[in-house]
mmCIF file of C-alpha atoms in Angstrom:
data_model
loop_
_atom_site.group_PDB
_atom_site.id
_atom_site.type_symbol
_atom_site.label_atom_id
_atom_site.label_comp_id
_atom_site.label_asym_id
_atom_site.label_seq_id
_atom_site.Cartn_x
_atom_site.Cartn_y
_atom_site.Cartn_z
ATOM 1 C CA UNK X 27 -81.035 2.371 -3.662
ATOM 2 C CA UNK X 28 -78.927 3.104 -0.644
ATOM 3 C CA UNK X 29 -77.447 -0.403 -0.757
ATOM 4 C CA UNK X 30 -76.673 -0.241 -4.520
ATOM 5 C CA UNK X 31 -74.875 3.010 -3.886
ATOM 6 C CA UNK X 32 -72.874 1.641 -0.912
ATOM 7 C CA UNK X 33 -72.062 -1.492 -3.136
ATOM 8 C CA UNK X 34 -70.841 0.794 -5.793
ATOM 9 C CA UNK X 35 -68.684 2.840 -3.473
ATOM 10 C CA UNK X 36 -67.204 -0.274 -2.020
ATOM 11 C CA UNK X 37 -66.271 -1.670 -5.439
ATOM 12 C CA UNK X 38 -64.761 1.779 -6.509
ATOM 13 C CA UNK X 39 -62.609 1.747 -3.169
ATOM 14 C CA UNK X 40 -61.630 -1.735 -3.936
ATOM 15 C CA UNK X 41 -60.297 -0.744 -7.385
ATOM 16 C CA UNK X 42 -58.326 2.259 -6.299
ATOM 17 C CA UNK X 43 -57.118 1.154 -2.815
ATOM 18 C CA UNK X 44 -57.214 -2.591 -2.577
ATOM 19 C CA UNK X 45 -55.031 -2.681 0.611
ATOM 20 C CA UNK X 46 -57.542 -0.251 2.501
ATOM 21 C CA UNK X 47 -60.480 -2.594 1.597
ATOM 22 C CA UNK X 48 -58.563 -5.565 2.698
ATOM 23 C CA UNK X 49 -57.703 -3.844 6.042
ATOM 24 C CA UNK X 50 -61.543 -2.829 6.420
ATOM 25 C CA UNK X 51 -62.874 -6.369 5.348
ATOM 26 C CA UNK X 52 -63.948 -7.174 8.952
ATOM 27 C CA UNK X 53 -65.990 -4.025 8.965
ATOM 28 C CA UNK X 54 -67.563 -4.272 5.587
ATOM 29 C CA UNK X 55 -68.358 -7.978 5.838
ATOM 30 C CA UNK X 56 -71.651 -7.503 8.199
ATOM 31 C CA UNK X 57 -72.813 -4.841 5.949
ATOM 32 C CA UNK X 58 -72.369 -6.797 2.672
ATOM 33 C CA UNK X 59 -74.054 -9.868 4.186
ATOM 34 C CA UNK X 60 -77.413 -7.885 4.214
ATOM 35 C CA UNK X 61 -77.302 -6.755 0.600
ATOM 36 C CA UNK X 62 -78.355 -9.058 -2.497
ATOM 37 C CA UNK X 63 -75.220 -7.964 -4.397
ATOM 38 C CA UNK X 64 -72.783 -7.889 -1.527
ATOM 39 C CA UNK X 65 -71.325 -11.570 -2.098
ATOM 40 C CA UNK X 66 -70.055 -10.752 -5.504
ATOM 41 C CA UNK X 67 -68.452 -7.494 -4.238
ATOM 42 C CA UNK X 68 -66.906 -9.191 -1.267
ATOM 43 C CA UNK X 69 -65.319 -11.688 -3.818
ATOM 44 C CA UNK X 70 -63.937 -8.778 -5.617
ATOM 45 C CA UNK X 71 -62.652 -7.308 -2.460
ATOM 46 C CA UNK X 72 -60.930 -10.727 -1.467
ATOM 47 C CA UNK X 73 -59.565 -11.180 -4.891
ATOM 48 C CA UNK X 74 -57.759 -7.671 -4.768
ATOM 49 C CA UNK X 75 -56.756 -8.030 -1.159
ATOM 50 C CA UNK X 76 -53.990 -10.769 -1.772
ATOM 51 C CA UNK X 77 -52.898 -8.857 -4.780
ATOM 52 C CA UNK X 78 -52.185 -5.674 -2.627
ATOM 53 C CA UNK X 79 -50.505 -7.874 -0.108
ATOM 54 C CA UNK X 80 -48.408 -9.601 -2.716
ATOM 55 C CA UNK X 81 -47.192 -6.099 -3.953
ATOM 56 C CA UNK X 82 -46.741 -4.619 -0.568
ATOM 57 C CA UNK X 83 -46.354 -0.697 0.394
ATOM 58 C CA UNK X 84 -48.866 2.032 -0.390
ATOM 59 C CA UNK X 85 -51.500 0.978 -2.952
ATOM 60 C CA UNK X 86 -50.859 4.180 -5.006
ATOM 61 C CA UNK X 87 -47.566 2.816 -5.872
ATOM 62 C CA UNK X 88 -49.353 -0.351 -7.402
ATOM 63 C CA UNK X 89 -48.909 -0.195 -11.123
ATOM 64 C CA UNK X 90 -52.197 -1.865 -11.742
ATOM 65 C CA UNK X 91 -54.062 1.079 -10.066
ATOM 66 C CA UNK X 92 -52.105 3.853 -12.044
ATOM 67 C CA UNK X 93 -54.689 4.306 -14.983
ATOM 68 C CA UNK X 94 -57.554 5.051 -12.533
ATOM 69 C CA UNK X 95 -55.358 7.273 -10.602
ATOM 70 C CA UNK X 96 -54.149 9.190 -13.738
ATOM 71 C CA UNK X 97 -57.843 9.432 -14.845
ATOM 72 C CA UNK X 98 -59.012 11.037 -11.772
ATOM 73 C CA UNK X 99 -56.080 13.298 -11.466
ATOM 74 C CA UNK X 100 -56.424 14.586 -15.012
ATOM 75 C CA UNK X 101 -60.244 15.067 -14.300
ATOM 76 C CA UNK X 102 -59.605 16.890 -11.061
ATOM 77 C CA UNK X 103 -57.219 19.356 -12.670
ATOM 78 C CA UNK X 104 -59.417 19.784 -15.755
ATOM 79 C CA UNK X 105 -62.213 20.696 -13.327
ATOM 80 C CA UNK X 106 -59.865 23.139 -11.501
ATOM 81 C CA UNK X 107 -58.615 24.633 -14.795
ATOM 82 C CA UNK X 108 -62.159 25.259 -16.170
ATOM 83 C CA UNK X 109 -63.115 26.832 -12.808
ATOM 84 C CA UNK X 110 -60.180 29.180 -12.687
ATOM 85 C CA UNK X 111 -60.164 30.106 -16.426
ATOM 86 C CA UNK X 112 -63.955 30.965 -16.568
ATOM 87 C CA UNK X 113 -64.576 32.451 -12.969
ATOM 88 C CA UNK X 114 -61.761 33.346 -10.796
ATOM 89 C CA UNK X 115 -58.993 34.506 -13.182
ATOM 90 C CA UNK X 116 -61.139 36.658 -15.412
ATOM 91 C CA UNK X 117 -62.606 38.512 -12.335
ATOM 92 C CA UNK X 118 -59.125 39.143 -10.832
ATOM 93 C CA UNK X 119 -57.744 40.173 -14.137
ATOM 94 C CA UNK X 120 -60.728 42.716 -14.502
ATOM 95 C CA UNK X 121 -60.043 44.075 -11.125
ATOM 96 C CA UNK X 122 -56.452 44.413 -11.537
ATOM 97 C CA UNK X 123 -56.887 46.182 -14.877
ATOM 98 C CA UNK X 124 -59.322 48.487 -13.283
ATOM 99 C CA UNK X 125 -56.975 49.344 -10.507
ATOM 100 C CA UNK X 126 -54.149 49.755 -13.061
ATOM 101 C CA UNK X 127 -56.118 52.261 -15.000
ATOM 102 C CA UNK X 128 -56.875 54.179 -11.789
ATOM 103 C CA UNK X 129 -53.606 54.358 -10.854
ATOM 104 C CA UNK X 130 -52.239 55.531 -14.228
ATOM 105 C CA UNK X 131 -54.798 58.318 -14.180
ATOM 106 C CA UNK X 132 -53.624 59.503 -10.756
ATOM 107 C CA UNK X 133 -49.985 59.148 -11.950
ATOM 108 C CA UNK X 134 -50.871 61.199 -15.102
ATOM 109 C CA UNK X 135 -52.378 63.896 -12.797
ATOM 110 C CA UNK X 136 -49.407 63.878 -10.752
ATOM 111 C CA UNK X 137 -47.201 64.289 -13.830
ATOM 112 C CA UNK X 138 -49.417 67.263 -14.897
ATOM 113 C CA UNK X 139 -48.992 68.895 -11.604
ATOM 114 C CA UNK X 140 -45.167 68.500 -11.487
ATOM 115 C CA UNK X 141 -45.002 69.922 -15.079
ATOM 116 C CA UNK X 142 -47.157 72.982 -13.971
ATOM 117 C CA UNK X 143 -44.813 73.524 -10.903
ATOM 118 C CA UNK X 144 -41.720 73.460 -13.369
ATOM 119 C CA UNK X 145 -43.340 76.000 -15.495
ATOM 120 C CA UNK X 146 -44.212 78.142 -12.478
ATOM 121 C CA UNK X 147 -40.588 77.854 -11.185
ATOM 122 C CA UNK X 148 -39.379 78.833 -14.657
ATOM 123 C CA UNK X 149 -41.354 81.799 -14.966
ATOM 124 C CA UNK X 150 -40.410 82.923 -11.430
ATOM 125 C CA UNK X 151 -36.639 82.522 -12.240
ATOM 126 C CA UNK X 152 -37.078 84.346 -15.585
ATOM 127 C CA UNK X 153 -39.057 87.148 -13.852
ATOM 128 C CA UNK X 154 -36.631 87.295 -11.194
ATOM 129 C CA UNK X 155 -33.757 87.688 -13.584
ATOM 130 C CA UNK X 156 -35.583 90.398 -15.412
ATOM 131 C CA UNK X 157 -36.408 92.071 -12.216
ATOM 132 C CA UNK X 158 -32.763 91.969 -11.023
ATOM 133 C CA UNK X 159 -31.687 93.395 -14.379
ATOM 134 C CA UNK X 160 -34.232 96.310 -14.074
ATOM 135 C CA UNK X 161 -33.344 96.949 -10.564
ATOM 136 C CA UNK X 162 -29.679 97.184 -11.578
ATOM 137 C CA UNK X 163 -30.345 99.706 -14.179
ATOM 138 C CA UNK X 164 -32.659 101.617 -11.737
ATOM 139 C CA UNK X 165 -30.178 101.652 -9.127
ATOM 140 C CA UNK X 166 -27.503 102.868 -11.269
ATOM 141 C CA UNK X 167 -29.613 105.826 -12.304
ATOM 142 C CA UNK X 168 -31.507 106.725 -9.121
ATOM 143 C CA UNK X 169 -28.625 106.706 -6.682
ATOM 144 C CA UNK X 170 -28.908 105.539 -3.084
ATOM 145 C CA UNK X 171 -32.412 106.444 -2.504
ATOM 146 C CA UNK X 172 -33.509 104.681 -5.531
ATOM 147 C CA UNK X 173 -31.382 101.705 -4.441
ATOM 148 C CA UNK X 174 -33.128 101.347 -1.102
ATOM 149 C CA UNK X 175 -36.609 101.540 -2.741
ATOM 150 C CA UNK X 176 -35.882 99.074 -5.455
ATOM 151 C CA UNK X 177 -34.242 96.718 -2.975
ATOM 152 C CA UNK X 178 -37.178 96.704 -0.722
ATOM 153 C CA UNK X 179 -39.442 96.193 -3.913
ATOM 154 C CA UNK X 180 -37.145 93.308 -4.996
ATOM 155 C CA UNK X 181 -37.142 91.718 -1.777
ATOM 156 C CA UNK X 182 -41.105 91.999 -1.511
ATOM 157 C CA UNK X 183 -41.250 90.544 -4.962
ATOM 158 C CA UNK X 184 -38.909 87.791 -3.849
ATOM 159 C CA UNK X 185 -40.962 86.933 -0.920
ATOM 160 C CA UNK X 186 -44.339 87.114 -2.744
ATOM 161 C CA UNK X 187 -42.799 84.717 -5.548
ATOM 162 C CA UNK X 188 -41.251 82.467 -2.958
ATOM 163 C CA UNK X 189 -44.453 82.279 -1.227
ATOM 164 C CA UNK X 190 -46.310 81.325 -4.306
ATOM 165 C CA UNK X 191 -43.747 78.706 -5.173
ATOM 166 C CA UNK X 192 -44.028 77.221 -1.620
ATOM 167 C CA UNK X 193 -47.775 77.011 -1.986
ATOM 168 C CA UNK X 194 -47.422 75.323 -5.435
ATOM 169 C CA UNK X 195 -45.048 72.949 -3.900
ATOM 170 C CA UNK X 196 -47.137 72.365 -1.151
ATOM 171 C CA UNK X 197 -50.231 71.438 -3.253
ATOM 172 C CA UNK X 198 -47.784 69.272 -5.371
ATOM 173 C CA UNK X 199 -46.781 67.498 -2.237
ATOM 174 C CA UNK X 200 -50.364 67.041 -1.097
ATOM 175 C CA UNK X 201 -51.197 65.757 -4.456
ATOM 176 C CA UNK X 202 -48.457 63.164 -4.338
ATOM 177 C CA UNK X 203 -49.485 62.196 -0.907
ATOM 178 C CA UNK X 204 -53.062 61.602 -1.990
ATOM 179 C CA UNK X 205 -51.801 59.607 -5.063
ATOM 180 C CA UNK X 206 -49.465 57.439 -2.745
ATOM 181 C CA UNK X 207 -52.558 57.126 -0.478
ATOM 182 C CA UNK X 208 -54.683 55.893 -3.414
ATOM 183 C CA UNK X 209 -51.893 53.641 -4.485
ATOM 184 C CA UNK X 210 -51.735 52.027 -1.014
ATOM 185 C CA UNK X 211 -55.520 51.802 -0.906
ATOM 186 C CA UNK X 212 -55.802 50.225 -4.107
ATOM 187 C CA UNK X 213 -52.871 47.731 -3.524
ATOM 188 C CA UNK X 214 -54.607 47.002 -0.266
ATOM 189 C CA UNK X 215 -57.958 46.289 -2.046
ATOM 190 C CA UNK X 216 -56.196 44.222 -4.877
ATOM 191 C CA UNK X 217 -54.473 41.952 -2.200
ATOM 192 C CA UNK X 218 -57.786 41.565 -0.277
ATOM 193 C CA UNK X 219 -59.841 40.703 -3.323
ATOM 194 C CA UNK X 220 -56.996 38.386 -4.552
ATOM 195 C CA UNK X 221 -57.021 36.479 -1.288
ATOM 196 C CA UNK X 222 -60.766 36.313 -1.464
ATOM 197 C CA UNK X 223 -60.835 34.930 -5.081
ATOM 198 C CA UNK X 224 -58.004 32.358 -4.547
ATOM 199 C CA UNK X 225 -58.201 31.387 -0.830
ATOM 200 C CA UNK X 226 -61.602 32.351 -0.096
ATOM 201 C CA UNK X 227 -60.459 34.573 2.783
ATOM 202 C CA UNK X 228 -61.728 38.053 3.285
ATOM 203 C CA UNK X 229 -59.022 40.172 4.473
ATOM 204 C CA UNK X 230 -59.435 43.467 6.501
ATOM 205 C CA UNK X 231 -58.858 46.279 3.841
ATOM 206 C CA UNK X 232 -57.454 48.740 6.476
ATOM 207 C CA UNK X 233 -55.235 45.991 7.895
ATOM 208 C CA UNK X 234 -53.873 45.169 4.313
ATOM 209 C CA UNK X 235 -53.466 48.825 3.509
ATOM 210 C CA UNK X 236 -51.381 49.047 6.850
ATOM 211 C CA UNK X 237 -49.201 46.236 5.602
ATOM 212 C CA UNK X 238 -48.774 47.876 2.233
ATOM 213 C CA UNK X 239 -47.733 51.272 3.808
ATOM 214 C CA UNK X 240 -45.311 49.433 6.130
ATOM 215 C CA UNK X 241 -43.642 47.725 3.115
ATOM 216 C CA UNK X 242 -43.594 50.892 1.157
ATOM 217 C CA UNK X 243 -41.891 52.785 4.075
ATOM 218 C CA UNK X 244 -39.219 50.069 4.594
ATOM 219 C CA UNK X 245 -38.495 50.010 0.776
ATOM 220 C CA UNK X 246 -38.192 53.657 0.948
ATOM 221 C CA UNK X 247 -35.996 53.643 3.970
ATOM 222 C CA UNK X 248 -33.632 50.954 2.343
#
């Protein structure tokens, strides 16, 4: 059985690469002498060797071998297409879609927090305007003592309002930082999984996240 397989491999090599078979004739001859079907295969190799010598150059440029080369090339790319279309690409697409949905959810939450901050700021400005109007009327009616008291109350109100605004802005900035951190982590996971799916290389997620942060920092600086 092994002799038959070797003989078939030899004939296949002689068909695709006649120059290679012709160059290895001295090595193959002792093996083929011990096989029953070897003389016929050796004659095939001898018949293709002068043809390769006649054409010269690389055997893949020999027009007589183009049909077989095209066949195996088409078969190889067909196998690659089937593999990527049924295995790798759907998995990568699903991962990207999941990460995209997660990022969109975080962005929506950040937009809600930003809208809430704008609302609080608007209320603060409106309240400050109303308080200023009331303070002006009270100051006009109450005199110097009332002016001092109202000014102190207004200052206290401004301080408390500014403190609340600062706290709200701090929470918003913290939320933005968390969202950006999640985006960096998700981008690192996508890059790591894409590298594993396409190239078979498992990248360290922390290193990938560091690279993403560096790129984002450079883009922000530019």
